[in-house]
Tab-separated table of C-alpha atoms in Angstrom:
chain	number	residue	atom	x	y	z
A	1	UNK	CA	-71.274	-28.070	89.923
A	2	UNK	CA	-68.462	-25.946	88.478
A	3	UNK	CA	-66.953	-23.142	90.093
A	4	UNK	CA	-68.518	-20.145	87.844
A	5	UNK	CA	-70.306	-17.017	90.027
A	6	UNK	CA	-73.566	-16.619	89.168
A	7	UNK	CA	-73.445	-12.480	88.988
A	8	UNK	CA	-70.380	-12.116	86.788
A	9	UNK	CA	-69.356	-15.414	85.322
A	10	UNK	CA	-65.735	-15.688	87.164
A	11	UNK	CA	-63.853	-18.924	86.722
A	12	UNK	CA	-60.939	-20.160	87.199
A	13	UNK	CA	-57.816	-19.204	85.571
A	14	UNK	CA	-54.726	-21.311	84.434
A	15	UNK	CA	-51.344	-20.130	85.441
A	16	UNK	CA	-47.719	-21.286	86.223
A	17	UNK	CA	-46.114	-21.878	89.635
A	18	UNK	CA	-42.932	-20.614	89.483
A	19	UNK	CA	-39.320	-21.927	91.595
A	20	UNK	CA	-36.650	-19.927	92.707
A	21	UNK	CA	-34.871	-21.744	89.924
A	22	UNK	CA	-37.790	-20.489	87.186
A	23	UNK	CA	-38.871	-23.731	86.973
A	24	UNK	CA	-42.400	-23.751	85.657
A	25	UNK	CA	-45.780	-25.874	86.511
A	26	UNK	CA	-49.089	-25.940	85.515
A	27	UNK	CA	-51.426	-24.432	88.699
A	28	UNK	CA	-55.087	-23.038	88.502
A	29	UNK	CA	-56.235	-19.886	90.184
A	30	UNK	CA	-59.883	-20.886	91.347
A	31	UNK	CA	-62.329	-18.382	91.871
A	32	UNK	CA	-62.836	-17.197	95.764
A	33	UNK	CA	-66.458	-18.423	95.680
A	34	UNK	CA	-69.043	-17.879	98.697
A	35	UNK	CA	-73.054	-19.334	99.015
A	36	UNK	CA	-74.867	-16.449	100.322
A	37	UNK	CA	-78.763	-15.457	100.679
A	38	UNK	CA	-79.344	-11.962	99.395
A	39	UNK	CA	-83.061	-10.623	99.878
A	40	UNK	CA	-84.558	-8.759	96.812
A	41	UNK	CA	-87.392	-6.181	98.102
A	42	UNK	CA	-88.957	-5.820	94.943
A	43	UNK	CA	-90.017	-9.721	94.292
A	44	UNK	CA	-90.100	-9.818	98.271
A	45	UNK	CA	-88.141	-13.082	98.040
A	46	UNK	CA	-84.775	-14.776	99.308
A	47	UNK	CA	-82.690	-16.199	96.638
A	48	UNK	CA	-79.664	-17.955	97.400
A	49	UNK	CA	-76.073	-17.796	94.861
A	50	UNK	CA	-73.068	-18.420	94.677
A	51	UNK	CA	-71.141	-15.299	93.934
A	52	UNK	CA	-67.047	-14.433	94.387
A	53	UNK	CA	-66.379	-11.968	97.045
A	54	UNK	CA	-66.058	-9.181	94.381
A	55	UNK	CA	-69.456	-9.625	93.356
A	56	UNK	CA	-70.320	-9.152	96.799
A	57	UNK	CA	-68.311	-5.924	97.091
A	58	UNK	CA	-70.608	-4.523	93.511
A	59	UNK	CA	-73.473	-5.649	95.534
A	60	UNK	CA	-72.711	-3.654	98.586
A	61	UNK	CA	-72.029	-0.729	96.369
A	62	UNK	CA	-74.674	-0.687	93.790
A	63	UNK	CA	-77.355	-2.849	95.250
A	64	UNK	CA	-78.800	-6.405	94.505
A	65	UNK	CA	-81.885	-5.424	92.125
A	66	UNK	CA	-79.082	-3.756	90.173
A	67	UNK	CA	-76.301	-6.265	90.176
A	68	UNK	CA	-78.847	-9.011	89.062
A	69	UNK	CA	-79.986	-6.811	86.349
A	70	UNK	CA	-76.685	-6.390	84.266
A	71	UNK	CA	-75.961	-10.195	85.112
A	72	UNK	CA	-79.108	-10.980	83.340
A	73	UNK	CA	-78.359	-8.122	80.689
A	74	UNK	CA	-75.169	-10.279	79.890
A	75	UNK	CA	-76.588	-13.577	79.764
A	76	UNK	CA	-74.813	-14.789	83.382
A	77	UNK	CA	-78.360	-15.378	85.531
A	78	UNK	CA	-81.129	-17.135	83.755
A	79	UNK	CA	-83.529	-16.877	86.581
């Protein structure tokens, strides 16, 4: 399973570590990915994701029913 959230399609990015001396190496950046159950009154269900902690923060803010609807709007959740 890769590491992509569910809500707003994070993934990993590619990036350099970088010495004292400016040396340069290849490093990724993963995505800080959670599996958490969110209840959605409407449907009256429990769905579980996995979502990066900022998608948690836009669901605090704006509300599951909400956040699932512009995820579906831009082709993230199939569901």
């Amino acid at each position: 399973m890769s590491r992509v959230c569910e809500l707003t399609g994070k993934k990993a990015m590619v990036g350099n570590n970088v010495s004292h001396a400016m040396n340069k190496t290849k490093r990724k950046f993963d995505v800080n990915l959670l599996k958490k159950r969110f209840y959605i009154p409407e449907e009256d269900k429990w769905v579980t994701l996995r979502v990066s902690a900022s998608a948690i923060k836009d669901i605090n803010k704006k509300g599951i029913s909400a956040v699932m609807k512009e995820a579906r709007e831009k082709g993230f959740l199939t569901k």
